[in-house]
PDB file of C-alpha atoms and ligand atoms in Angstrom:
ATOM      1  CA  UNK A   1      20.064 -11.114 -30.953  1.00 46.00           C
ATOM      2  CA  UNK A   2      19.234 -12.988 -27.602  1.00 47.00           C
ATOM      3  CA  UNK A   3      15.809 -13.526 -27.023  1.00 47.00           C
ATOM      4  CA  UNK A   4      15.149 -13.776 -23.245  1.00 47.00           C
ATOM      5  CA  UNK A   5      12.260 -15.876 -22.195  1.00 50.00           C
ATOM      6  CA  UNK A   6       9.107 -13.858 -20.411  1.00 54.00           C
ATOM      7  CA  UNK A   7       8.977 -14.482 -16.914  1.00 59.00           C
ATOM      8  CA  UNK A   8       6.847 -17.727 -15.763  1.00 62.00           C
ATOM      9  CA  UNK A   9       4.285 -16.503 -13.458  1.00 63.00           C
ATOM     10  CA  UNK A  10       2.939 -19.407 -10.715  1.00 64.00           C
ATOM     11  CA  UNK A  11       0.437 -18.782  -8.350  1.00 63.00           C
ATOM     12  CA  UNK A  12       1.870 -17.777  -5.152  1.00 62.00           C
ATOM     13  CA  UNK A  13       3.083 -20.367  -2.211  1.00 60.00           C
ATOM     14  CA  UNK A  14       0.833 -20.305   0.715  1.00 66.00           C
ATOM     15  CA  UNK A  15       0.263 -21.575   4.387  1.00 65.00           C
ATOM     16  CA  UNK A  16      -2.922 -24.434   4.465  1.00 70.00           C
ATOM     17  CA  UNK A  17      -2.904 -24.127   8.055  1.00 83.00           C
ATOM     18  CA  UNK A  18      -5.700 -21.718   8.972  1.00 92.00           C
ATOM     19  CA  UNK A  19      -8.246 -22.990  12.193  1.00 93.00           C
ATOM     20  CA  UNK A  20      -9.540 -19.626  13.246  1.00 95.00           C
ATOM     21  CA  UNK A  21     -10.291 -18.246   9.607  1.00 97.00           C
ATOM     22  CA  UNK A  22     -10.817 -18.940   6.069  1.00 96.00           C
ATOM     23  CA  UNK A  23      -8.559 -17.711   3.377  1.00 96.00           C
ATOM     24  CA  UNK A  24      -9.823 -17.487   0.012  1.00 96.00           C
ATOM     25  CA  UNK A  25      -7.104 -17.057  -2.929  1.00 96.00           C
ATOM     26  CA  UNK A  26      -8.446 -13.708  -5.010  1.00 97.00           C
ATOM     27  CA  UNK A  27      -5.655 -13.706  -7.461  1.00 96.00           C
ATOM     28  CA  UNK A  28      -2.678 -15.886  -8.739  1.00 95.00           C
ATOM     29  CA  UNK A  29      -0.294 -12.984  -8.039  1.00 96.00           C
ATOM     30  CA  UNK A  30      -1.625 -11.830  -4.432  1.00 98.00           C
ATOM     31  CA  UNK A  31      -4.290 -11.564  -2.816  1.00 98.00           C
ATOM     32  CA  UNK A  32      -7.046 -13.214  -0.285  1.00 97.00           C
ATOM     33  CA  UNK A  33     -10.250 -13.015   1.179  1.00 97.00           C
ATOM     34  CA  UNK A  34     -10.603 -13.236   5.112  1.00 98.00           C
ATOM     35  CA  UNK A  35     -13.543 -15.258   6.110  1.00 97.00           C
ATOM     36  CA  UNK A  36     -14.709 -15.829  10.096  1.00 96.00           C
ATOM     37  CA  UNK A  37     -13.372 -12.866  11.530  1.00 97.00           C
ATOM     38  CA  UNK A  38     -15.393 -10.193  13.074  1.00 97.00           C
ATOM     39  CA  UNK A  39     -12.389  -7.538  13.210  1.00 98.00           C
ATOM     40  CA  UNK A  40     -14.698  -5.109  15.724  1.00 97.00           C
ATOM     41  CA  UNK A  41     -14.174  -7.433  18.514  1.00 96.00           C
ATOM     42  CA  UNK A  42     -11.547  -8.033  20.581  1.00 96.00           C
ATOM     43  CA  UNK A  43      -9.963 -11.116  18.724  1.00 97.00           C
ATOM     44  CA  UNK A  44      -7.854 -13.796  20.555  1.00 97.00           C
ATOM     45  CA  UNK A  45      -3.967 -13.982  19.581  1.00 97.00           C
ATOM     46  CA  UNK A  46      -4.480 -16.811  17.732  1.00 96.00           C
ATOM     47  CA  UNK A  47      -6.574 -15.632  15.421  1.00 97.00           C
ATOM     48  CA  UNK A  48      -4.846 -12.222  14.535  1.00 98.00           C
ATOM     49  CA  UNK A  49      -1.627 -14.648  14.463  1.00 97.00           C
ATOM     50  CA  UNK A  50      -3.203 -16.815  11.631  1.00 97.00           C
ATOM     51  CA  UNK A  51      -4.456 -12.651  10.200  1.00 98.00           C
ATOM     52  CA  UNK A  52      -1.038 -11.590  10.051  1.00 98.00           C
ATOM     53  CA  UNK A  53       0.445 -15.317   8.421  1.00 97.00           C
ATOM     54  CA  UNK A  54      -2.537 -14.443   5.815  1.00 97.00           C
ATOM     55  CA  UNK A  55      -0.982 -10.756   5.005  1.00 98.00           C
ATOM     56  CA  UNK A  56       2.558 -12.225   4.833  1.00 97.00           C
ATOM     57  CA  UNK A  57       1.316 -15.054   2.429  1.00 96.00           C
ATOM     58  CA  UNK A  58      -0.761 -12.964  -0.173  1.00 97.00           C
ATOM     59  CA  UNK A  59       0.158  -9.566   0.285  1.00 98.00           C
ATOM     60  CA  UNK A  60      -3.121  -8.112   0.500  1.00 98.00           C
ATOM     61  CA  UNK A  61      -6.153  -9.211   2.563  1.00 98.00           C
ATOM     62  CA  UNK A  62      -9.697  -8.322   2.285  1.00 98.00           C
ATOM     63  CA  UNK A  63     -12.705  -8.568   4.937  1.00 98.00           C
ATOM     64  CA  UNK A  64     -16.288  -7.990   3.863  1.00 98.00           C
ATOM     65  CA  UNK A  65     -19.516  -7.265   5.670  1.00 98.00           C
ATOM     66  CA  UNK A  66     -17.312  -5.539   8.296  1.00 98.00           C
ATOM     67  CA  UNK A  67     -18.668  -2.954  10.884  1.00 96.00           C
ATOM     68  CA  UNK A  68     -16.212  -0.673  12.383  1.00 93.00           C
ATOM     69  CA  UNK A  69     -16.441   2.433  14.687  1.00 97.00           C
ATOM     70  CA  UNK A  70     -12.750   4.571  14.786  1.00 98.00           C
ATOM     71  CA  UNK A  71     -12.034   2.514  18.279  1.00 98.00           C
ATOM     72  CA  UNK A  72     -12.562  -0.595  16.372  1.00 98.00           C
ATOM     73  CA  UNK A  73     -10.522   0.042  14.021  1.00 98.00           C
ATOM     74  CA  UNK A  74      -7.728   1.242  16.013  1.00 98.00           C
ATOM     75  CA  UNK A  75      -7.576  -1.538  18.372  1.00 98.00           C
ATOM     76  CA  UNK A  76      -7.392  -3.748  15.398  1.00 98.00           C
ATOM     77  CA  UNK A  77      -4.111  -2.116  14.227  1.00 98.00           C
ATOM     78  CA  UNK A  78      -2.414  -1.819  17.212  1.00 98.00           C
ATOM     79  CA  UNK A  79      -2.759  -5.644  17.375  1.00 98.00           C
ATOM     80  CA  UNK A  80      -0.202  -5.499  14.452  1.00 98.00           C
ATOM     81  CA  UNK A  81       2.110  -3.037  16.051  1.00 98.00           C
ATOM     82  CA  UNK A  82       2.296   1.002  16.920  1.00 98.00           C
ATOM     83  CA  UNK A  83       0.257   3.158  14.851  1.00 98.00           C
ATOM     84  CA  UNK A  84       1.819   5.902  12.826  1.00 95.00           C
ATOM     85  CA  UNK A  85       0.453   9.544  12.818  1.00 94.00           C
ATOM     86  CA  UNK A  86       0.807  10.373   8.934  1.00 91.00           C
ATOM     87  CA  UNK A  87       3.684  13.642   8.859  1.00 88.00           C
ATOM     88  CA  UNK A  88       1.849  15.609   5.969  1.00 89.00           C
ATOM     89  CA  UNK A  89      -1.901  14.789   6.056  1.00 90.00           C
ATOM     90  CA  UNK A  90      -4.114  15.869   9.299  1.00 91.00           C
ATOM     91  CA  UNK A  91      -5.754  13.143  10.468  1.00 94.00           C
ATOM     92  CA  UNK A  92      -9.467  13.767  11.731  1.00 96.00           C
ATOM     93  CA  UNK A  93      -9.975  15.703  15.139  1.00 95.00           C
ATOM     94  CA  UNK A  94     -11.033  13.090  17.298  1.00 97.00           C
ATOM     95  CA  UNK A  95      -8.872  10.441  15.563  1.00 97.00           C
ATOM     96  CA  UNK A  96      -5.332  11.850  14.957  1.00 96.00           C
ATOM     97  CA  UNK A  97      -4.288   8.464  13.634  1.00 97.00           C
ATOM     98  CA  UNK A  98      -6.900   7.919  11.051  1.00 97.00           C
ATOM     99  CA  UNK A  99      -6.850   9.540   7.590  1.00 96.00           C
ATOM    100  CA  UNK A 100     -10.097  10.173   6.378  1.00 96.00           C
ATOM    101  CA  UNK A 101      -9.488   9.579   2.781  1.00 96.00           C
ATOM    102  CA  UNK A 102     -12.610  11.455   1.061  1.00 96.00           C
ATOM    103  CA  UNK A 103     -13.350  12.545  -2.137  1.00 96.00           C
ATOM    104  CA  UNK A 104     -16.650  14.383  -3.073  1.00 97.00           C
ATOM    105  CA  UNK A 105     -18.831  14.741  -5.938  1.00 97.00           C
ATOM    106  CA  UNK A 106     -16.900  17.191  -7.418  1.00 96.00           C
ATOM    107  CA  UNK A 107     -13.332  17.209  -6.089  1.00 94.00           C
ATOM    108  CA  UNK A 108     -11.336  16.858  -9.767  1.00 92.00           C
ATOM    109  CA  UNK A 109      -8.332  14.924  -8.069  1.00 90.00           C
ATOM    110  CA  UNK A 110      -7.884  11.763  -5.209  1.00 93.00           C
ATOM    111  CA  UNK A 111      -6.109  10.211  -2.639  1.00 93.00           C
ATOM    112  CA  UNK A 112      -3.374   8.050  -3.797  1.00 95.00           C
ATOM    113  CA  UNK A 113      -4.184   8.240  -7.586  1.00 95.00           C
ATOM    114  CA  UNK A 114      -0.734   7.062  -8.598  1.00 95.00           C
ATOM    115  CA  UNK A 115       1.103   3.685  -8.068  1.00 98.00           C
ATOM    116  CA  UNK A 116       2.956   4.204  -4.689  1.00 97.00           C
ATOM    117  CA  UNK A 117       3.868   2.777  -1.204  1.00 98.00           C
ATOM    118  CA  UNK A 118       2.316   4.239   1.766  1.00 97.00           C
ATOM    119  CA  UNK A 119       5.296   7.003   3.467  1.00 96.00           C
ATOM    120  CA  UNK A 120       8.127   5.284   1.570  1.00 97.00           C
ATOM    121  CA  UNK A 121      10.193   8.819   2.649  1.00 96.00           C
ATOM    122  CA  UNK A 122      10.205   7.983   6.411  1.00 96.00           C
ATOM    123  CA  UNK A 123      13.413   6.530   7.766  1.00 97.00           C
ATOM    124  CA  UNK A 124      11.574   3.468   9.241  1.00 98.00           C
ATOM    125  CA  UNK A 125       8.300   3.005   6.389  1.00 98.00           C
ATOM    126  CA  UNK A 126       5.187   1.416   7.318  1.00 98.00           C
ATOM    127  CA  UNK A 127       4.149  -2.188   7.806  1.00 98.00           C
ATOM    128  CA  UNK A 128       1.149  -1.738   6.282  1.00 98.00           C
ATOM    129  CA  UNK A 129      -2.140  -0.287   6.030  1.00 98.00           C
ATOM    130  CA  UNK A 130      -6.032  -1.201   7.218  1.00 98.00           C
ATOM    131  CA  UNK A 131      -8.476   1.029   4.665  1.00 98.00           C
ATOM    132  CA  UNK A 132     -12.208   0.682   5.697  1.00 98.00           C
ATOM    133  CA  UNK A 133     -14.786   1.602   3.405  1.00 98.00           C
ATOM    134  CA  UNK A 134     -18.041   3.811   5.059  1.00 98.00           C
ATOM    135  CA  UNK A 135     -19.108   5.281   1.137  1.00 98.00           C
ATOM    136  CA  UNK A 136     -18.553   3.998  -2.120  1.00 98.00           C
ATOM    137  CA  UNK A 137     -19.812   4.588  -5.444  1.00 98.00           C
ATOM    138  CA  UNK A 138     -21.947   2.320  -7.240  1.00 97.00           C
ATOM    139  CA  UNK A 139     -18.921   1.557 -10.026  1.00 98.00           C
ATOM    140  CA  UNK A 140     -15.315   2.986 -10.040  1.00 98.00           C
ATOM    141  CA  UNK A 141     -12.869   3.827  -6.779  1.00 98.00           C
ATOM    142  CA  UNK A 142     -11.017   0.318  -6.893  1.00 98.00           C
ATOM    143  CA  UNK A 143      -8.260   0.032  -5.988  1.00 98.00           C
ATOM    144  CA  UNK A 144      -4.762  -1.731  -7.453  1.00 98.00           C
ATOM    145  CA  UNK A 145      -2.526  -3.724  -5.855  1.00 98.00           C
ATOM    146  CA  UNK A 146       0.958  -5.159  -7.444  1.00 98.00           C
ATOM    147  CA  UNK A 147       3.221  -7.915  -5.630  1.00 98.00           C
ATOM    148  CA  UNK A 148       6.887  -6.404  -5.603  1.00 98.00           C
ATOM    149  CA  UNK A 149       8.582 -10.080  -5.081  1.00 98.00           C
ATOM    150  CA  UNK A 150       7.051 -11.560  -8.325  1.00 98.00           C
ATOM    151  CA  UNK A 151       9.041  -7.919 -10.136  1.00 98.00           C
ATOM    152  CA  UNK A 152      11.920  -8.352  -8.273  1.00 98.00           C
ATOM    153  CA  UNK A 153      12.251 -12.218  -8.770  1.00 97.00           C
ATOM    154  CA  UNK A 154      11.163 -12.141 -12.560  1.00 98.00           C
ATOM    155  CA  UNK A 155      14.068  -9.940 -13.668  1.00 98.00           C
ATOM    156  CA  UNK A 156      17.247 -11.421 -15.000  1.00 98.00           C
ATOM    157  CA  UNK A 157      19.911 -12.292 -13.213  1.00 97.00           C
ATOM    158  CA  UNK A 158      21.690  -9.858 -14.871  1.00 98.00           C
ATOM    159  CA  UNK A 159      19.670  -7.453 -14.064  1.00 98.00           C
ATOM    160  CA  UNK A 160      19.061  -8.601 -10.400  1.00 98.00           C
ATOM    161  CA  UNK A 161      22.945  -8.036 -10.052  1.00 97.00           C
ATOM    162  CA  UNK A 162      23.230  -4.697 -11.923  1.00 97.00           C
ATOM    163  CA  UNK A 163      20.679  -3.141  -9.336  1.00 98.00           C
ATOM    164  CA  UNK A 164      21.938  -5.050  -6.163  1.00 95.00           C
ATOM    165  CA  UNK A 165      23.641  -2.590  -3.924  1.00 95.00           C
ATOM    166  CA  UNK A 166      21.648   0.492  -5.430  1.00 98.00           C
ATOM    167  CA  UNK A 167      20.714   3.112  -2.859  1.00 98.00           C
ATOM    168  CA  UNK A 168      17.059   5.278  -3.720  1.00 98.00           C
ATOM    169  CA  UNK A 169      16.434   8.573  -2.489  1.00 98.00           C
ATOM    170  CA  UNK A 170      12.308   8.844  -0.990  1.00 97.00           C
ATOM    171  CA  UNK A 171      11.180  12.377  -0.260  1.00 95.00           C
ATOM    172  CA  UNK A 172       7.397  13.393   0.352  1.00 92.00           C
ATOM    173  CA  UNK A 173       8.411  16.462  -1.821  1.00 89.00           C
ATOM    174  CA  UNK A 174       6.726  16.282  -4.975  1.00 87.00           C
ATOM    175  CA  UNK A 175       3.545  15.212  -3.720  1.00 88.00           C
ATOM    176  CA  UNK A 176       3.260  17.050  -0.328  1.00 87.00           C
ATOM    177  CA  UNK A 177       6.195  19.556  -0.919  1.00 80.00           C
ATOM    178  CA  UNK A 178       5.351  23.130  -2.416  1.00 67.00           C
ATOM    179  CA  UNK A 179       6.149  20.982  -6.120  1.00 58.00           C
ATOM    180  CA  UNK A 180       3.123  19.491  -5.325  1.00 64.00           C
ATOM    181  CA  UNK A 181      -0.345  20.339  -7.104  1.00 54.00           C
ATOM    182  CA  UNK A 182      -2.892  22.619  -5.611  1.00 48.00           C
ATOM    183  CA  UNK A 183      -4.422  20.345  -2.485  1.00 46.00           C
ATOM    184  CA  UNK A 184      -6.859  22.985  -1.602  1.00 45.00           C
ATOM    185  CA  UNK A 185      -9.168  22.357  -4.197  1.00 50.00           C
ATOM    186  CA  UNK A 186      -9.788  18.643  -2.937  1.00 53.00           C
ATOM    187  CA  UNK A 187     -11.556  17.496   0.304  1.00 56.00           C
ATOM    188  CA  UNK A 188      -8.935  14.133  -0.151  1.00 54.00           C
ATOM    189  CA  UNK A 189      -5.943  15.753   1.784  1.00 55.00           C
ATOM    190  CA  UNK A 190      -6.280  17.759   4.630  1.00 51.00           C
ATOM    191  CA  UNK A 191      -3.070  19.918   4.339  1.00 57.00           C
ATOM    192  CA  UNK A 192      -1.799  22.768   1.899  1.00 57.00           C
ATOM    193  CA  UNK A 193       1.687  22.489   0.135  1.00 62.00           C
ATOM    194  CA  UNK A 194       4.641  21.904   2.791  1.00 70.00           C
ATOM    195  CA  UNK A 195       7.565  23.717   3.658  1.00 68.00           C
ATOM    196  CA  UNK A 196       9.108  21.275   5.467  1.00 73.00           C
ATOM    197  CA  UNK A 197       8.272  18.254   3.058  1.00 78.00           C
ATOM    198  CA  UNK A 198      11.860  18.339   1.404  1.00 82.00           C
ATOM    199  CA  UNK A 199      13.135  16.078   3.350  1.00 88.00           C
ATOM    200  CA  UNK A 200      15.353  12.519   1.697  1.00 93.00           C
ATOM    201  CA  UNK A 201      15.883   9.561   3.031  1.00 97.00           C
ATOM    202  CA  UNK A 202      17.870   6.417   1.813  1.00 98.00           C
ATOM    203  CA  UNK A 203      16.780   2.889   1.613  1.00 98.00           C
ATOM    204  CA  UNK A 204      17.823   0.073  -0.669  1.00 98.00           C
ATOM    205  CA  UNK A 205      16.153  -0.572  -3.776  1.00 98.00           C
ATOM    206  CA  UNK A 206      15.975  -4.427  -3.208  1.00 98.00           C
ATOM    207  CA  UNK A 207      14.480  -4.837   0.298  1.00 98.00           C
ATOM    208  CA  UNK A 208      14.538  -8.239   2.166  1.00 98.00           C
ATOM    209  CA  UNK A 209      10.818  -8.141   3.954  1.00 98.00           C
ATOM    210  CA  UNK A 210      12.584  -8.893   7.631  1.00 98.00           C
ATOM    211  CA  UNK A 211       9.608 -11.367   7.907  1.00 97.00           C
ATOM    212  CA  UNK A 212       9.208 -13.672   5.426  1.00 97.00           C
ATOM    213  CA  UNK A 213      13.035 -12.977   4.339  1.00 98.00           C
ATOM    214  CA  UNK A 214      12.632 -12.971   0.335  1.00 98.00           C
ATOM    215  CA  UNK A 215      13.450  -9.898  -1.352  1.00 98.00           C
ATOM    216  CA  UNK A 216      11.546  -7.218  -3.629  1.00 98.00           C
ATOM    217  CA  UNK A 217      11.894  -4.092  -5.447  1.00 98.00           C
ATOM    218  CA  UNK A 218      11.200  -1.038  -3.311  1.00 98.00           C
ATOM    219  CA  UNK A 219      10.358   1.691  -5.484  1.00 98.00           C
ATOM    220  CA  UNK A 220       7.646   4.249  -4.645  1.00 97.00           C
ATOM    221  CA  UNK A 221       6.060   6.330  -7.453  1.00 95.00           C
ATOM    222  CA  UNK A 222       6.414   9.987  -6.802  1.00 93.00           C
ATOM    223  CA  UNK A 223       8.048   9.796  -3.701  1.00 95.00           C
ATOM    224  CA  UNK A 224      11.178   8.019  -5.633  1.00 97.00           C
ATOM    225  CA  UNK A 225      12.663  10.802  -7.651  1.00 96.00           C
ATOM    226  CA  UNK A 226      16.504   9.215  -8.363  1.00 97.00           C
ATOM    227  CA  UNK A 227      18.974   7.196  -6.896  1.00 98.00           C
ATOM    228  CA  UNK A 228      21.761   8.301  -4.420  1.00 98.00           C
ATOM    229  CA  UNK A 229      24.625  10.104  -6.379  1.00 97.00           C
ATOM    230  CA  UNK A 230      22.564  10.778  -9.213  1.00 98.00           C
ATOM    231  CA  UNK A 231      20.339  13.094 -10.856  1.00 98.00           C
ATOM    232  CA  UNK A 232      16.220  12.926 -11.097  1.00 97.00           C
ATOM    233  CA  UNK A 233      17.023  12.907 -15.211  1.00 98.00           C
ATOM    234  CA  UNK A 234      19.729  10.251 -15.197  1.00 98.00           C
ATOM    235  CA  UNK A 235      18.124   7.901 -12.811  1.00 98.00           C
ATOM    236  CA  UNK A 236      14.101   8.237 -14.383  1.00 98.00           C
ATOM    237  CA  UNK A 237      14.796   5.693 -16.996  1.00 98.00           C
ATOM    238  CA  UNK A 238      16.016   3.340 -14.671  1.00 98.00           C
ATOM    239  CA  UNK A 239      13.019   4.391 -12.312  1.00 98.00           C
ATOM    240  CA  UNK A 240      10.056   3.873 -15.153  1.00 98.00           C
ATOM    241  CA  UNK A 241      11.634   0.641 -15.544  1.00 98.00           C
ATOM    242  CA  UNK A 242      11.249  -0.174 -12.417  1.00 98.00           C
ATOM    243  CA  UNK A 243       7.840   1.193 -11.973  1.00 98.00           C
ATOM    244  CA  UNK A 244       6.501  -0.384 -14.965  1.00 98.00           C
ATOM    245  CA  UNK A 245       8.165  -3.724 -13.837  1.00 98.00           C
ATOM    246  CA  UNK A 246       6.743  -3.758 -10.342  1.00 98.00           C
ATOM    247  CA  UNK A 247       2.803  -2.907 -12.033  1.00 98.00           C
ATOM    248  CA  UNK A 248       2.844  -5.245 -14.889  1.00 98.00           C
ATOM    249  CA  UNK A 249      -0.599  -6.791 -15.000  1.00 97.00           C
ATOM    250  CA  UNK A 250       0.087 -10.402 -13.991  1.00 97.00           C
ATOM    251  CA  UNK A 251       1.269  -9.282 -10.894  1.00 98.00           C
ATOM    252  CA  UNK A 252      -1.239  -7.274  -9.707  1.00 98.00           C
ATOM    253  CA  UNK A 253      -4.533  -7.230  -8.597  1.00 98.00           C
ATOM    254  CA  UNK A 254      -8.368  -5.078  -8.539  1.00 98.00           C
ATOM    255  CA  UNK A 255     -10.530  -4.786  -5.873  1.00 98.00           C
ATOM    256  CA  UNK A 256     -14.018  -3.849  -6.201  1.00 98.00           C
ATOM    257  CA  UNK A 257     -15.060  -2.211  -3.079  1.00 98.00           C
ATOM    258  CA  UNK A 258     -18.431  -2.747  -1.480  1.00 98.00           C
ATOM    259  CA  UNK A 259     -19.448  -0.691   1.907  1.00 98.00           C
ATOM    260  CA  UNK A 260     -18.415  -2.121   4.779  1.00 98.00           C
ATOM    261  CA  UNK A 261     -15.338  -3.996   3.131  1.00 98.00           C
ATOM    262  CA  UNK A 262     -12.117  -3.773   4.749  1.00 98.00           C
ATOM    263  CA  UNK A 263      -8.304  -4.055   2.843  1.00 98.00           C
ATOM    264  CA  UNK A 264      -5.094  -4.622   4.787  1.00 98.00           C
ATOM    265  CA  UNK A 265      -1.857  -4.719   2.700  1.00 98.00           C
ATOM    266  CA  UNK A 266       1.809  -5.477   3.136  1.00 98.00           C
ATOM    267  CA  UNK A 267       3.464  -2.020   2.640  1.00 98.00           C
ATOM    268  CA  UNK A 268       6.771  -3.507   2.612  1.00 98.00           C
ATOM    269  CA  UNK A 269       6.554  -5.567  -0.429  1.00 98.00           C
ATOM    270  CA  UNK A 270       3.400  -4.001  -2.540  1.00 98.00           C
ATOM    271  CA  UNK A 271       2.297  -0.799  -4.357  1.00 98.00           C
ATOM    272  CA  UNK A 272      -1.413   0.470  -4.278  1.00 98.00           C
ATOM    273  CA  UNK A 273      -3.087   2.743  -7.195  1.00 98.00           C
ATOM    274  CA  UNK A 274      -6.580   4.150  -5.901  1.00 98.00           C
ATOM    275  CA  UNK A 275      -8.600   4.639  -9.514  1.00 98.00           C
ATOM    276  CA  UNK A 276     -10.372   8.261  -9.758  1.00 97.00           C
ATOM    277  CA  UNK A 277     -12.872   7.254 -12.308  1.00 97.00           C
ATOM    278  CA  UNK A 278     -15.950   8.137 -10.204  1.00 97.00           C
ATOM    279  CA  UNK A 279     -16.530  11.726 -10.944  1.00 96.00           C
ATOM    280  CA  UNK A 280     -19.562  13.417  -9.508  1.00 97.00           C
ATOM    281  CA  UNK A 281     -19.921  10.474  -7.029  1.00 98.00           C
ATOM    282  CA  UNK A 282     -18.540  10.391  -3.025  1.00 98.00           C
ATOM    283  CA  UNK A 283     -16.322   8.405  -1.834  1.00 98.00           C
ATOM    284  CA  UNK A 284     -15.111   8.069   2.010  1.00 98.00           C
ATOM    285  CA  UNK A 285     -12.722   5.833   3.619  1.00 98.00           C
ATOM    286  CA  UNK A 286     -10.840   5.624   6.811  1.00 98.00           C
ATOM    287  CA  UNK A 287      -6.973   4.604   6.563  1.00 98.00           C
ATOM    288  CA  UNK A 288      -5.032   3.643   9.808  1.00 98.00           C
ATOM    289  CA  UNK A 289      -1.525   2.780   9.304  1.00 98.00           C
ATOM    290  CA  UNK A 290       1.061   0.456  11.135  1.00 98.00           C
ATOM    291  CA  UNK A 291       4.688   1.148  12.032  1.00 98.00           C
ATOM    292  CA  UNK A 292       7.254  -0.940  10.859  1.00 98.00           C
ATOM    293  CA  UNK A 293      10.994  -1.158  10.335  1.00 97.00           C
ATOM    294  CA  UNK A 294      14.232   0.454   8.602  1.00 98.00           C
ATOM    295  CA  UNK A 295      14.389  -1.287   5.418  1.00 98.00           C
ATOM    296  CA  UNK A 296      17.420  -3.646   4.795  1.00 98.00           C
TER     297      UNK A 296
HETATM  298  C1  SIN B   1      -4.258   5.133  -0.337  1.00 79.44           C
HETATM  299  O1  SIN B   1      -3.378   5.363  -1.152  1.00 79.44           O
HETATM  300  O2  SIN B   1      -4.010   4.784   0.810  1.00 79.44           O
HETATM  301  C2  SIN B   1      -5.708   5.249  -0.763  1.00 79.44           C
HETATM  302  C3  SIN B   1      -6.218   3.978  -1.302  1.00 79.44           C
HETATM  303  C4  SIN B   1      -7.660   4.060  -1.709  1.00 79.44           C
HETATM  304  O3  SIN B   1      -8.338   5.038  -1.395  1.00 79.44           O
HETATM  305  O4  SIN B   1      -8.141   3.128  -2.344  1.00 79.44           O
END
């Protein structure tokens, strides 16, 4: 029997070249805390251009101690690009484009409570996402981050060329579709069971992020059901692989969330797992989300 060697995990190559901010490693696989950025004011070019090198070098970044009305927030996106209008969760009245991503004392279920990528179904998937947090518990609600390169670049070569070429099918279906579970009970998502959410689209399951140019699995949880030309039952082996590959511990990481902190990730090249181990506490955060690109 050949005995493949586990995969060497280094810490992840990043830019030293920061003047506006500080960047704090968090984790060897991803991860970093912004330091010396107020994000509610109207920041210069340069500094958001040294924000954004920070997201493409660790995936994830995190701001404390931040104080944001909805305006704030929004202008802070749209720095990054257009902001996207989620297609299956309402978005608060005055706000359209933020998700108001609540769960009270004694909602049984949450918002994103599964390892997934932000609208994976949509033909041209986000760039990434800015959560802010107005209430958290005193323990529980963190969240889970995992860095899709390190599972993409950690599997054989064997493997790497078995899956090169594959096509998966995304569909908001089983989570927002009438498969889904009963949403009304829970103040986390805005919308009943939809109709219309049967819709698939194709992207590859190795991506090239069209920024930084290295390649990563792009698998999505729930909204992945099977690959193109085959069925949900022959492809979910394949798929838990997968999964399980892209959200092995040494490649992810756990935020503890205090009020006021805020979380921007790299949609294109992470997964996200909000915990729901807070029962009988609130929790309230605002999501906005940024456009980005068809996946190649
Ligand atoms: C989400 O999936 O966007 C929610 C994340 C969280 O609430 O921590």
């Amino acid at each position: 029997m050949t005995v493949l060697a586990g995969p060497k995990i280094s810490p992840q190559a990043h830019s030293e070249n920061f003047e506006r901010i500080r960047v704090k490693r968090y984790s060897a696989s991803l991860g970093a805390i912004i330091e010396g950025a107020d994000l509610s004011q109207d920041l210069d070019d340069a500094t958001i251009a040294e924000i954004r090198q920070a997201l493409l070098d660790h995936l994830v970044i995190f701001f404390r101690g931040q104080d944001f009305s909805p305006e704030q927030q929004l202008a802070f996106a749209r720095r990054f690009g257009t902001l996207n209008q989620h297609d299956q969760v309402k978005g608060l009245d005055a706000y359209p484009d933020i998700i108001e991503v609540r769960k009270e004392p004694d909602d049984e279920r949450n918002f994103g409570g599964a390892w997934h990528g932000d609208v994976t179904y949509l033909s041209e998937p986000p760039l990434g996402s800015i959560l802010y947090a107005l209430e958290v518990p005193e323990v529980g609600g963190d969240t889970l981050w995992s860095n899709c390169y390190l599972a993409f670049e950690t599997l054989s070569s064997g493997m790497r060329a078995m899956l090169d070429g594959m096509t998966m099918i995304h569909t908001p279906a089983k989570i927002y579709g009438a498969l889904s579970q009963d949403w009304s009970k829970d103040s986390s998502v805005k919308s009943a069971p939809n109709a219309t959410a049967h819709y698939e689209t194709e992207h590859p399951l190795i991506r090239t992020h069209p920024e930084t140019g290295r390649k990563c699995l792009y698998v999505s949880g729930a909204f992945t059901p099977r690959f193109k030309d085959m069925t949900e039952e022959e492809s979910a082996p394949l798929i838990d692989f997968l999964m399980d590959q892209c959200t092995r511990e040494p490649f992810t990481c756990r935020w503890r969330w205090e009020k006021g902190d805020v979380a921007f990730w790299d949609n294109r090249c992470t997964l996200h797992y909000a915990l729901n181990d807070y029962s009988g506490h609130r929790r309230v955060m605002h999501r906005v989300t940024v456009n980005g690109d068809r996946p190649f």
